[in-house]
Amino acid sequence: ASLASKVFEDGLEGVIITDAQGIIRRVNPAFTIITGFSAEDAVGKKPSILKSGRHDKAFYEKLWGALIEHGYWEGEIWNRRKTGEGFVATETISAVRNEAGEVAHYVSTFRDVTERIHSEQRMRHLAHYDALTHLPNRTLFVERLEHALVRARRENAALALLFIDLDYFKAVNDSLGHAAGDDLLCTLAARMKEVMREADTVARLSGDEFAIFMEGVDEQTNIDGVLKKLLDALLEPANIAGRSVTIGASIGVAFYPRDGENAEPLLRAADTAMYRAKGKGRNSFEFYRPELTQSADDRFTVISELRQGLERGEFCVYYQPKVDAHTGKLVGVEALVRWIHPTKGMIPPDRFIPLAEQTDLIIPLGDWVLETACRQAVTWNATADFCNLKMAVNLSSVQISRGGLLQRTQDILARTGLAAQQLELEVTEGVMVAGVREGYKTLTELRELGIAVAIDDFGTGYSSLAALKQLPITRLKIDRSFVINLPDNTDDLAIAQMITRMAETLKLQVTAEGVETQAQADCLRDMGCNELQGYFYSRPQPAQALEAFWRSRP
């Protein structure tokens, strides 16, 4: 008896003893510690003082049914403390009978397992949800998608799967840091949730890749409006780390049952379509078509061969002249990389440059082009016809954002002996509006070395006069799309004139690309262009061929 009394008084489990009518007669100290109810609060009451309200009538009917039939119940139950706070308990209730076999008492023992339950819930959440954005992760997404596909098969319904990859996210992550990148991911994840229906599942698969599936949507359903709304939401500037950051997204779309019967084939199809959208120029969407699979296979082949080509020295640099718009004198050249494949011949840059950027092969390739061009400029400096030409070399956003560009450029200039004033680096307008603000710092440092900086393909992006004022640039290059229809197309004429006036206001030089006729050259010269470049003067050629061609001109 004394042992039983000690267990009752000192035990860690709460104990409630009631009479046959369920009125509490005794509770132990552990009961008070766990629930907050003192013995005075509890004795004379029913255990319903602990009722949390989380269980329905059927739960208690089942509990009492077990007690009446078997004299015993065991399970988990939500109770509440005196403060009103809920807690989970593992509880056993046993009927104690008298000598006549009648129930005289009920004894309940329970233990608070709330922390264990919460821990298990946290583990389940971590296993199925992305810790950063709190969206479903790939595991849960695929699980939900498979369940949705089962429903679709049963109901002869359809489903749309969207695969989303953020544009320029790596550049932001590398330039502003991982904390800023995480903030951006959370912001954009929230926007996706806002745009989509509540019934749609939005998930983060990995890195900057997201996926969404929409039930009840087939290829006949026009979802272009939803896709455009999604793209617009992701393109909106975000305030990250005190800076305005703008990136877009590329979306691939696949449909069940047309493009796949199960989750993985559908994901592959949507992923393939997404790469097609990215290849079209980003911030766009593309629907899967079977022929895209062949394109995807070709893409992986090109990436593999690109890596081998770098190792085997299959690349070369061609040069295209730039002439003074008024005198026609050769004043510079633009270095353009070419890939001479051993079996496929010349592979155009638009087929391998985007892949080089996506795989970071653009870093070694870009450094090689820069050093080759600088060495060629030094060689030309020793000749009468080609000395002191300004050498222009293109840079990608990846080269700018990855870091180390300034040091690598300084090293190349030191190794080749080229004066910084003879080098001009060209960046696209899209790079300057992609939210890569740290890139400005690198370009400013390059300018401080004496290197010129030009914006290539100007007029195709979204630069404003206010933005241009802040950029460390020396030249604008009018995109060929505004040159090809001059002087007859009034719209292109107005755009070209606007660019030259803008450049004059900002004290910048202007080069026009894509000049193919004398009429275009005269028009551009008269409106104030400083330099002209295009097939009218020369196609891009290897260095020796260009020398011979230029010297042979009348």
Coordinates of C-alpha atoms in Angstrom, one line a residue:
A1 CA 0.0 0.0 0.0
S2 CA 2.8 2.4 0.9
L3 CA 4.5 1.6 -2.5
A4 CA 1.3 2.3 -4.4
S5 CA 0.9 5.5 -2.4
K6 CA 4.5 6.6 -3.3
V7 CA 3.9 5.9 -7.0
F8 CA 0.7 7.9 -6.8
E9 CA 2.3 10.8 -5.1
D10 CA 5.7 10.9 -6.8
G11 CA 5.0 9.4 -10.3
L12 CA 5.6 11.5 -13.5
E13 CA 2.3 10.4 -15.0
G14 CA -0.9 12.3 -14.1
V15 CA -3.5 10.1 -12.3
I16 CA -7.2 10.7 -12.0
I17 CA -9.5 8.4 -9.9
T18 CA -13.2 8.8 -10.4
D19 CA -16.2 7.0 -9.0
A20 CA -18.6 4.9 -11.1
Q21 CA -20.5 8.0 -12.1
G22 CA -17.3 9.6 -13.4
I23 CA -16.9 12.2 -10.6
I24 CA -13.3 12.9 -9.7
R25 CA -12.4 11.7 -6.2
R26 CA -8.6 12.0 -6.3
V27 CA -5.8 13.4 -8.5
N28 CA -2.0 13.2 -7.9
P29 CA 0.6 16.0 -7.9
A30 CA 1.7 15.2 -11.5
F31 CA -1.9 15.9 -12.6
T32 CA -1.6 19.4 -11.2
I33 CA 1.8 19.9 -12.8
I34 CA 0.6 18.8 -16.2
T35 CA -2.9 20.4 -16.3
G36 CA -2.5 23.4 -13.9
F37 CA -5.7 22.3 -12.1
S38 CA -5.2 21.8 -8.3
A39 CA -6.9 19.0 -6.4
E40 CA -9.4 21.5 -5.1
D41 CA -10.2 22.5 -8.7
A42 CA -10.7 18.9 -9.9
V43 CA -12.3 16.9 -7.0
G44 CA -16.0 16.8 -7.3
K45 CA -15.9 17.7 -11.1
K46 CA -15.9 15.4 -14.1
P47 CA -12.8 14.8 -16.3
S48 CA -14.6 16.9 -18.8
I49 CA -12.9 19.9 -17.2
L50 CA -10.0 18.8 -19.4
K51 CA -12.1 18.7 -22.6
S52 CA -10.3 20.5 -25.4
G53 CA -13.1 20.6 -27.9
R54 CA -10.9 19.1 -30.6
H55 CA -12.7 15.7 -30.6
D56 CA -16.2 15.1 -31.9
K57 CA -19.1 13.2 -30.2
A58 CA -18.1 10.0 -32.0
F59 CA -14.7 10.0 -30.4
Y60 CA -16.1 9.9 -26.9
E61 CA -18.8 7.4 -27.8
K62 CA -16.1 5.1 -29.0
L63 CA -14.0 5.7 -25.8
W64 CA -17.0 4.9 -23.5
G65 CA -17.9 1.9 -25.6
A66 CA -14.5 0.4 -25.1
L67 CA -14.7 1.0 -21.3
I68 CA -18.2 -0.6 -21.0
E69 CA -17.3 -3.6 -23.2
H70 CA -13.7 -4.2 -22.2
G71 CA -13.2 -2.1 -19.1
Y72 CA -10.1 -0.5 -20.7
W73 CA -9.3 2.3 -23.2
E74 CA -5.9 3.5 -24.5
G75 CA -5.0 6.1 -27.0
E76 CA -4.0 9.7 -27.7
I77 CA -6.3 12.5 -26.6
W78 CA -6.2 16.3 -26.9
N79 CA -6.8 17.9 -23.5
R80 CA -6.6 21.4 -22.2
R81 CA -4.7 23.0 -19.3
K82 CA -6.3 25.4 -16.8
T83 CA -4.9 28.2 -18.9
G84 CA -6.9 27.0 -21.9
E85 CA -3.8 25.8 -23.8
G86 CA -4.2 22.5 -25.5
F87 CA -1.9 19.6 -25.0
V88 CA -1.7 16.0 -26.3
A89 CA -1.7 13.1 -23.9
T90 CA -1.2 9.4 -24.2
E91 CA -3.8 8.1 -21.8
T92 CA -5.1 4.8 -20.4
I93 CA -8.4 4.4 -18.6
S94 CA -9.2 1.2 -16.6
A95 CA -12.4 0.2 -14.8
V96 CA -11.8 -1.1 -11.2
R97 CA -14.5 -3.5 -10.1
N98 CA -15.7 -4.4 -6.5
E99 CA -16.2 -7.9 -5.2
A100 CA -19.6 -8.0 -6.8
G101 CA -18.0 -7.4 -10.2
E102 CA -19.5 -3.9 -10.5
V103 CA -17.5 -0.9 -11.6
A104 CA -16.5 1.0 -8.5
H105 CA -13.9 3.4 -9.9
Y106 CA -12.2 4.4 -13.1
V107 CA -8.4 5.1 -13.0
S108 CA -6.9 7.2 -15.7
T109 CA -3.1 7.7 -16.1
F110 CA -1.7 10.1 -18.7
R111 CA 1.5 11.6 -19.9
D112 CA 2.0 14.9 -21.8
V113 CA 3.5 14.1 -25.2
T114 CA 2.8 17.5 -26.9
E115 CA 6.5 18.2 -27.5
R116 CA 7.0 14.8 -29.1
I117 CA 3.9 15.3 -31.3
H118 CA 5.1 18.7 -32.3
S119 CA 8.6 17.3 -33.0
E120 CA 7.1 14.6 -35.2
Q121 CA 5.0 17.2 -37.0
R122 CA 8.1 19.4 -37.6
M123 CA 9.9 16.3 -39.0
R124 CA 7.0 15.6 -41.3
H125 CA 6.9 19.2 -42.4
L126 CA 10.6 19.3 -43.1
A127 CA 10.3 16.1 -45.1
H128 CA 7.5 17.5 -47.2
Y129 CA 7.9 21.3 -47.3
D130 CA 10.6 23.6 -48.4
A131 CA 12.2 25.1 -45.3
L132 CA 12.8 28.5 -47.0
T133 CA 9.5 29.3 -48.8
H134 CA 7.3 26.8 -46.9
L135 CA 5.9 25.6 -50.2
P136 CA 5.6 21.9 -50.8
N137 CA 8.9 20.4 -51.8
R138 CA 9.6 18.0 -54.7
T139 CA 8.6 14.9 -52.6
L140 CA 5.2 16.3 -51.6
F141 CA 4.6 17.8 -55.0
V142 CA 5.2 14.5 -56.8
E143 CA 3.0 12.7 -54.2
R144 CA 0.2 15.2 -54.7
L145 CA 0.6 15.1 -58.5
E146 CA 0.3 11.3 -58.6
H147 CA -2.9 11.5 -56.5
A148 CA -4.3 14.1 -58.8
L149 CA -3.4 11.9 -61.8
V150 CA -5.3 9.0 -60.2
R151 CA -8.3 11.3 -59.9
A152 CA -7.9 12.5 -63.5
R153 CA -7.7 8.9 -64.8
R154 CA -10.8 7.9 -62.8
E155 CA -12.8 10.9 -63.9
N156 CA -11.4 11.1 -67.4
A157 CA -10.2 14.6 -66.7
A158 CA -7.1 16.6 -67.7
L159 CA -4.3 18.4 -65.9
A160 CA -1.7 21.1 -66.7
L161 CA 1.8 21.1 -65.3
L162 CA 3.9 24.3 -65.2
F163 CA 7.7 24.1 -64.8
I164 CA 9.2 27.5 -63.8
D165 CA 12.8 28.6 -63.8
L166 CA 13.8 32.1 -62.7
D167 CA 15.8 34.2 -65.2
Y168 CA 19.1 35.8 -63.9
F169 CA 18.6 34.4 -60.4
K170 CA 22.2 33.2 -60.2
A171 CA 23.4 36.6 -61.1
V172 CA 21.5 38.2 -58.2
N173 CA 22.6 35.4 -55.8
D174 CA 26.2 35.9 -56.8
S175 CA 26.2 39.7 -56.7
L176 CA 24.0 40.4 -53.7
G177 CA 24.7 37.3 -51.7
H178 CA 22.7 34.2 -50.6
A179 CA 20.7 36.0 -48.0
A180 CA 19.4 38.4 -50.6
G181 CA 18.8 35.5 -52.9
D182 CA 16.7 33.7 -50.2
D183 CA 14.6 36.9 -49.7
L184 CA 14.0 37.1 -53.4
L185 CA 12.9 33.4 -53.6
C186 CA 10.4 34.0 -50.7
T187 CA 9.0 37.1 -52.4
L188 CA 8.5 35.4 -55.7
A189 CA 7.1 32.2 -54.1
A190 CA 4.5 34.4 -52.4
R191 CA 3.6 36.1 -55.7
M192 CA 3.1 32.7 -57.4
K193 CA 0.6 31.7 -54.6
E194 CA -1.3 34.9 -55.1
V195 CA -1.6 34.5 -58.8
M196 CA -2.7 30.9 -58.9
R197 CA -6.0 29.4 -57.7
E198 CA -6.3 28.1 -54.2
A199 CA -6.8 24.6 -55.6
D200 CA -3.6 24.7 -57.6
T201 CA -0.4 23.2 -56.0
V202 CA 2.6 25.5 -56.1
A203 CA 6.0 23.9 -55.1
R204 CA 9.7 24.7 -55.0
L205 CA 11.5 21.8 -56.6
S206 CA 15.1 23.0 -56.0
G207 CA 17.2 26.2 -56.2
D208 CA 15.3 28.6 -58.4
E209 CA 13.0 25.9 -60.0
F210 CA 9.3 25.8 -59.1
A211 CA 6.4 23.8 -60.4
I212 CA 2.6 24.2 -60.4
F213 CA -0.1 21.8 -61.4
M214 CA -3.7 22.8 -62.3
E215 CA -6.4 20.2 -62.2
G216 CA -9.2 20.3 -64.8
V217 CA -7.1 22.1 -67.4
D218 CA -6.4 20.5 -70.8
E219 CA -4.6 21.7 -74.0
Q220 CA -7.9 23.1 -75.3
T221 CA -8.2 25.4 -72.3
N222 CA -6.7 28.8 -72.9
I223 CA -4.4 29.4 -70.0
D224 CA -2.3 32.0 -71.8
G225 CA -3.9 34.7 -69.6
V226 CA -2.8 32.9 -66.4
L227 CA 0.7 32.4 -67.7
K228 CA 1.1 36.0 -68.7
K229 CA -0.2 37.1 -65.3
L230 CA 2.3 34.8 -63.7
L231 CA 5.2 36.2 -65.8
D232 CA 4.1 39.8 -65.1
A233 CA 4.0 39.1 -61.3
L234 CA 7.5 37.6 -61.4
L235 CA 8.9 40.5 -63.5
E236 CA 7.7 43.1 -61.0
P237 CA 10.7 44.8 -59.2
A238 CA 11.4 43.5 -55.7
N239 CA 13.0 45.4 -52.9
I240 CA 15.8 43.1 -51.8
A241 CA 18.6 44.2 -49.5
G242 CA 17.7 47.8 -50.0
R243 CA 18.0 47.5 -53.8
S244 CA 15.4 47.2 -56.6
V245 CA 15.9 43.8 -58.2
T246 CA 14.1 42.8 -61.4
I247 CA 14.2 39.3 -62.8
G248 CA 11.8 37.3 -65.0
A249 CA 11.0 33.7 -65.4
S250 CA 10.8 31.0 -68.2
I251 CA 7.8 28.6 -68.0
G252 CA 7.3 25.3 -69.7
V253 CA 3.8 23.7 -69.8
A254 CA 2.9 20.0 -70.3
F255 CA -0.6 18.4 -70.2
Y256 CA -2.0 15.1 -68.9
P257 CA -2.7 12.8 -70.7
R258 CA -1.3 14.3 -73.9
D259 CA 2.3 14.7 -72.8
G260 CA 2.6 12.0 -70.1
E261 CA 0.7 9.5 -68.0
N262 CA 2.7 9.8 -64.8
A263 CA 4.5 12.5 -62.7
E264 CA 8.1 12.1 -63.9
P265 CA 7.3 12.1 -67.7
L266 CA 5.1 15.2 -67.3
L267 CA 7.9 16.9 -65.3
R268 CA 10.4 16.1 -68.0
A269 CA 8.1 17.4 -70.7
A270 CA 7.4 20.6 -68.9
D271 CA 11.2 21.0 -68.1
T272 CA 12.0 20.5 -71.8
A273 CA 9.4 23.2 -72.8
M274 CA 10.9 25.5 -70.2
Y275 CA 14.3 25.3 -71.8
R276 CA 12.7 26.2 -75.1
A277 CA 11.1 29.2 -73.5
K278 CA 14.5 30.3 -72.0
G279 CA 16.1 29.8 -75.4
K280 CA 13.6 32.1 -77.0
G281 CA 14.9 35.0 -74.9
R282 CA 13.5 34.4 -71.4
N283 CA 10.5 35.9 -69.7
S284 CA 8.2 33.8 -71.8
F285 CA 6.3 30.5 -71.8
E286 CA 6.3 27.5 -74.1
F287 CA 4.0 24.5 -74.5
Y288 CA 5.6 21.1 -74.8
R289 CA 5.7 19.5 -78.3
P290 CA 7.3 16.0 -79.0
E291 CA 9.9 17.6 -81.3
L292 CA 11.3 19.5 -78.3
T293 CA 12.6 16.2 -76.8
Q294 CA 15.0 15.9 -79.7
S295 CA 16.0 19.5 -79.1
A296 CA 16.7 18.7 -75.5
D297 CA 18.8 15.7 -76.5
D298 CA 20.7 18.0 -78.9
R299 CA 21.2 20.5 -76.2
F300 CA 22.9 18.0 -73.9
T301 CA 25.1 16.8 -76.8
V302 CA 26.2 20.4 -77.6
I303 CA 27.1 21.0 -73.9
S304 CA 29.2 17.9 -73.8
E305 CA 30.9 18.8 -77.1
L306 CA 31.3 22.4 -76.0
R307 CA 33.3 21.2 -73.0
Q308 CA 35.5 19.0 -75.2
G309 CA 35.8 21.8 -77.8
L310 CA 37.3 24.1 -75.2
E311 CA 39.8 21.4 -74.2
R312 CA 40.7 20.6 -77.9
G313 CA 41.1 24.3 -79.0
E314 CA 38.3 24.2 -81.5
F315 CA 37.4 27.9 -81.0
C316 CA 38.7 30.8 -82.9
V317 CA 38.1 34.6 -83.0
Y318 CA 36.8 36.5 -86.0
Y319 CA 37.0 40.3 -86.2
Q320 CA 34.6 42.8 -87.7
P321 CA 35.7 46.3 -88.6
K322 CA 34.3 49.5 -87.2
V323 CA 34.8 52.6 -89.3
D324 CA 34.6 56.3 -88.6
A325 CA 31.2 57.5 -89.9
H326 CA 32.6 60.6 -91.5
T327 CA 36.0 59.5 -92.9
G328 CA 35.4 55.8 -93.5
K329 CA 38.7 55.1 -91.7
L330 CA 39.2 51.9 -89.7
V331 CA 39.0 52.8 -86.0
G332 CA 38.3 49.5 -84.3
V333 CA 37.2 45.9 -84.5
E334 CA 34.8 43.7 -82.6
A335 CA 36.1 40.3 -81.6
L336 CA 33.5 37.5 -82.2
V337 CA 34.0 33.9 -81.1
R338 CA 33.4 31.1 -83.6
W339 CA 33.3 27.3 -83.0
I340 CA 34.8 25.2 -85.8
H341 CA 33.5 21.7 -84.9
P342 CA 35.6 18.9 -86.4
T343 CA 32.6 17.1 -88.0
K344 CA 29.8 19.7 -87.9
G345 CA 31.8 22.6 -89.2
M346 CA 30.9 26.2 -88.1
I347 CA 28.4 26.2 -85.3
P348 CA 26.7 29.6 -84.9
P349 CA 27.2 31.5 -81.6
D350 CA 23.5 31.6 -80.8
R351 CA 23.6 27.8 -80.5
F352 CA 26.4 27.6 -78.0
I353 CA 26.7 30.9 -76.2
P354 CA 23.4 30.5 -74.2
L355 CA 24.5 26.9 -73.2
A356 CA 27.9 28.2 -72.2
E357 CA 26.3 30.7 -70.0
Q358 CA 23.9 28.1 -68.4
T359 CA 26.8 25.8 -67.6
D360 CA 29.4 28.5 -66.6
L361 CA 31.6 27.4 -69.4
I362 CA 31.3 31.0 -70.5
I363 CA 34.0 31.9 -67.9
P364 CA 36.9 30.0 -69.4
L365 CA 35.6 30.6 -72.9
G366 CA 35.2 34.4 -72.3
D367 CA 38.6 34.7 -70.8
W368 CA 40.2 32.9 -73.7
V369 CA 38.4 35.2 -76.2
L370 CA 39.5 38.3 -74.3
E371 CA 43.1 37.2 -74.2
T372 CA 43.2 36.1 -77.8
A373 CA 41.7 39.5 -78.9
C374 CA 44.1 41.4 -76.7
R375 CA 47.1 39.5 -78.2
Q376 CA 45.8 40.2 -81.7
A377 CA 45.5 43.9 -80.9
V378 CA 49.1 44.0 -79.7
T379 CA 50.2 42.2 -83.0
W380 CA 48.3 44.8 -85.1
N381 CA 49.9 47.6 -83.1
A382 CA 53.2 46.7 -84.9
T383 CA 51.6 47.3 -88.4
A384 CA 51.0 50.6 -90.1
D385 CA 47.4 49.8 -91.2
F386 CA 46.0 48.4 -88.0
C387 CA 47.9 50.1 -85.2
N388 CA 46.0 51.7 -82.2
L389 CA 42.7 50.1 -83.1
K390 CA 40.2 49.8 -80.3
M391 CA 39.5 46.1 -79.6
A392 CA 35.8 45.4 -78.6
V393 CA 35.0 42.2 -76.7
N394 CA 31.6 41.0 -75.6
L395 CA 30.8 40.2 -71.9
S396 CA 27.9 38.1 -70.6
S397 CA 26.0 38.7 -67.4
V398 CA 27.6 35.5 -66.0
Q399 CA 31.1 36.8 -66.5
I400 CA 30.1 40.1 -64.7
S401 CA 28.2 38.5 -61.8
R402 CA 30.5 35.6 -61.0
G403 CA 33.1 37.8 -59.5
G404 CA 36.8 38.1 -60.3
L405 CA 36.3 39.7 -63.7
L406 CA 38.3 42.8 -62.8
Q407 CA 41.4 40.8 -61.6
R408 CA 41.2 38.4 -64.6
T409 CA 41.1 41.4 -67.0
Q410 CA 44.0 43.1 -65.3
D411 CA 46.0 39.9 -65.5
I412 CA 45.2 39.5 -69.3
L413 CA 46.2 43.1 -70.0
A414 CA 49.5 42.5 -68.1
R415 CA 50.2 39.2 -69.9
T416 CA 49.5 40.6 -73.4
G417 CA 50.9 44.1 -72.9
L418 CA 47.8 45.8 -74.3
A419 CA 47.0 49.3 -73.0
A420 CA 43.7 49.4 -71.2
Q421 CA 42.7 52.4 -73.3
Q422 CA 42.7 50.1 -76.4
L423 CA 40.1 47.8 -74.9
E424 CA 36.3 48.2 -75.0
L425 CA 34.0 45.7 -73.3
E426 CA 30.4 45.3 -74.6
V427 CA 27.5 44.3 -72.4
T428 CA 23.9 43.9 -73.5
E429 CA 21.2 46.3 -72.4
G430 CA 19.4 43.3 -70.8
V431 CA 22.3 42.7 -68.4
M432 CA 22.0 46.3 -67.2
V433 CA 18.3 46.0 -66.4
A434 CA 18.4 42.5 -64.9
G435 CA 18.8 43.7 -61.3
V436 CA 22.5 42.9 -61.3
R437 CA 23.4 46.1 -59.4
E438 CA 26.8 44.7 -58.1
G439 CA 27.7 44.4 -61.8
Y440 CA 27.8 48.2 -61.9
K441 CA 30.6 48.2 -59.4
T442 CA 32.7 45.9 -61.5
L443 CA 32.1 47.9 -64.7
T444 CA 32.9 51.1 -62.8
E445 CA 36.2 49.6 -61.7
L446 CA 37.0 48.5 -65.3
R447 CA 36.3 52.1 -66.4
E448 CA 38.7 53.4 -63.8
L449 CA 41.4 51.3 -65.4
G450 CA 40.8 53.1 -68.6
I451 CA 38.8 50.4 -70.4
A452 CA 35.8 51.7 -72.4
V453 CA 32.3 50.1 -71.7
A454 CA 29.6 49.9 -74.4
I455 CA 25.9 48.8 -74.3
D456 CA 25.3 46.4 -77.2
D457 CA 22.0 45.9 -78.9
F458 CA 20.7 49.2 -77.5
G459 CA 17.0 49.9 -77.9
T460 CA 15.9 46.3 -77.4
G461 CA 15.7 46.5 -73.5
Y462 CA 14.1 48.9 -71.0
S463 CA 16.8 51.4 -70.1
S464 CA 15.6 54.8 -69.2
L465 CA 17.5 58.1 -69.4
A466 CA 17.7 58.2 -65.6
A467 CA 19.2 54.7 -65.5
L468 CA 21.7 55.4 -68.3
K469 CA 23.0 58.4 -66.4
Q470 CA 24.2 56.2 -63.6
L471 CA 25.9 53.6 -65.7
P472 CA 29.7 53.6 -66.2
I473 CA 29.4 53.5 -70.0
T474 CA 31.1 55.3 -72.9
R475 CA 29.2 54.1 -75.9
L476 CA 25.7 53.0 -77.1
K477 CA 25.4 50.6 -80.0
I478 CA 22.2 50.9 -82.0
D479 CA 20.8 47.4 -82.5
R480 CA 20.7 46.2 -86.2
S481 CA 16.9 45.7 -86.0
F482 CA 16.6 49.6 -86.1
V483 CA 19.1 49.9 -88.9
I484 CA 18.0 47.3 -91.5
N485 CA 15.0 49.4 -92.7
L486 CA 16.7 52.8 -92.8
P487 CA 16.2 55.3 -94.2
D488 CA 12.7 54.5 -95.4
N489 CA 11.0 53.2 -92.1
T490 CA 9.9 56.3 -90.2
D491 CA 9.6 54.4 -86.9
D492 CA 13.1 53.0 -87.0
L493 CA 14.4 56.4 -88.1
A494 CA 12.7 58.1 -85.1
I495 CA 14.2 55.4 -82.7
A496 CA 17.7 55.8 -84.2
Q497 CA 17.5 59.6 -83.9
M498 CA 16.3 59.4 -80.4
I499 CA 19.2 57.1 -79.4
T500 CA 21.8 59.5 -81.0
R501 CA 20.2 62.5 -79.3
M502 CA 20.2 60.7 -75.9
A503 CA 23.8 59.7 -76.4
E504 CA 24.7 63.3 -77.2
T505 CA 23.0 64.5 -74.1
L506 CA 24.9 62.0 -72.0
K507 CA 28.2 62.7 -73.9
L508 CA 28.4 59.1 -75.1
Q509 CA 29.7 57.8 -78.4
V510 CA 27.3 56.0 -80.8
T511 CA 28.0 52.9 -83.0
A512 CA 25.4 51.6 -85.4
E513 CA 25.4 47.9 -86.1
G514 CA 24.1 46.0 -89.2
V515 CA 24.9 48.6 -91.8
E516 CA 24.5 47.0 -95.2
T517 CA 24.0 49.9 -97.7
Q518 CA 25.4 53.3 -98.5
A519 CA 22.0 54.8 -97.9
Q520 CA 22.0 53.5 -94.3
A521 CA 25.5 54.7 -93.8
D522 CA 24.7 58.2 -95.0
C523 CA 21.5 58.4 -92.9
L524 CA 23.3 57.3 -89.7
R525 CA 26.2 59.6 -90.3
D526 CA 23.9 62.5 -90.9
M527 CA 22.0 61.9 -87.6
G528 CA 25.2 61.9 -85.6
C529 CA 26.5 58.3 -85.3
N530 CA 30.3 58.2 -84.7
E531 CA 31.0 54.7 -85.8
L532 CA 29.5 52.3 -88.3
Q533 CA 29.7 48.5 -88.4
G534 CA 28.2 45.9 -90.7
Y535 CA 28.5 43.9 -93.9
F536 CA 28.7 47.0 -96.0
Y537 CA 32.2 47.3 -94.8
S538 CA 33.1 43.7 -94.0
R539 CA 31.8 40.5 -92.6
P540 CA 33.6 39.1 -89.5
Q541 CA 36.7 37.4 -90.6
P542 CA 39.9 35.7 -89.2
A543 CA 42.6 38.2 -88.5
Q544 CA 44.8 37.5 -91.5
A545 CA 41.9 37.4 -93.9
L546 CA 40.6 40.7 -92.5
E547 CA 44.0 42.3 -93.0
A548 CA 44.2 41.2 -96.6
F549 CA 40.6 42.2 -97.4
W550 CA 41.0 45.7 -95.8
R551 CA 44.3 46.4 -97.6
S552 CA 42.8 45.4 -100.9
R553 CA 39.9 47.8 -100.6
P554 CA 39.9 50.7 -103.1

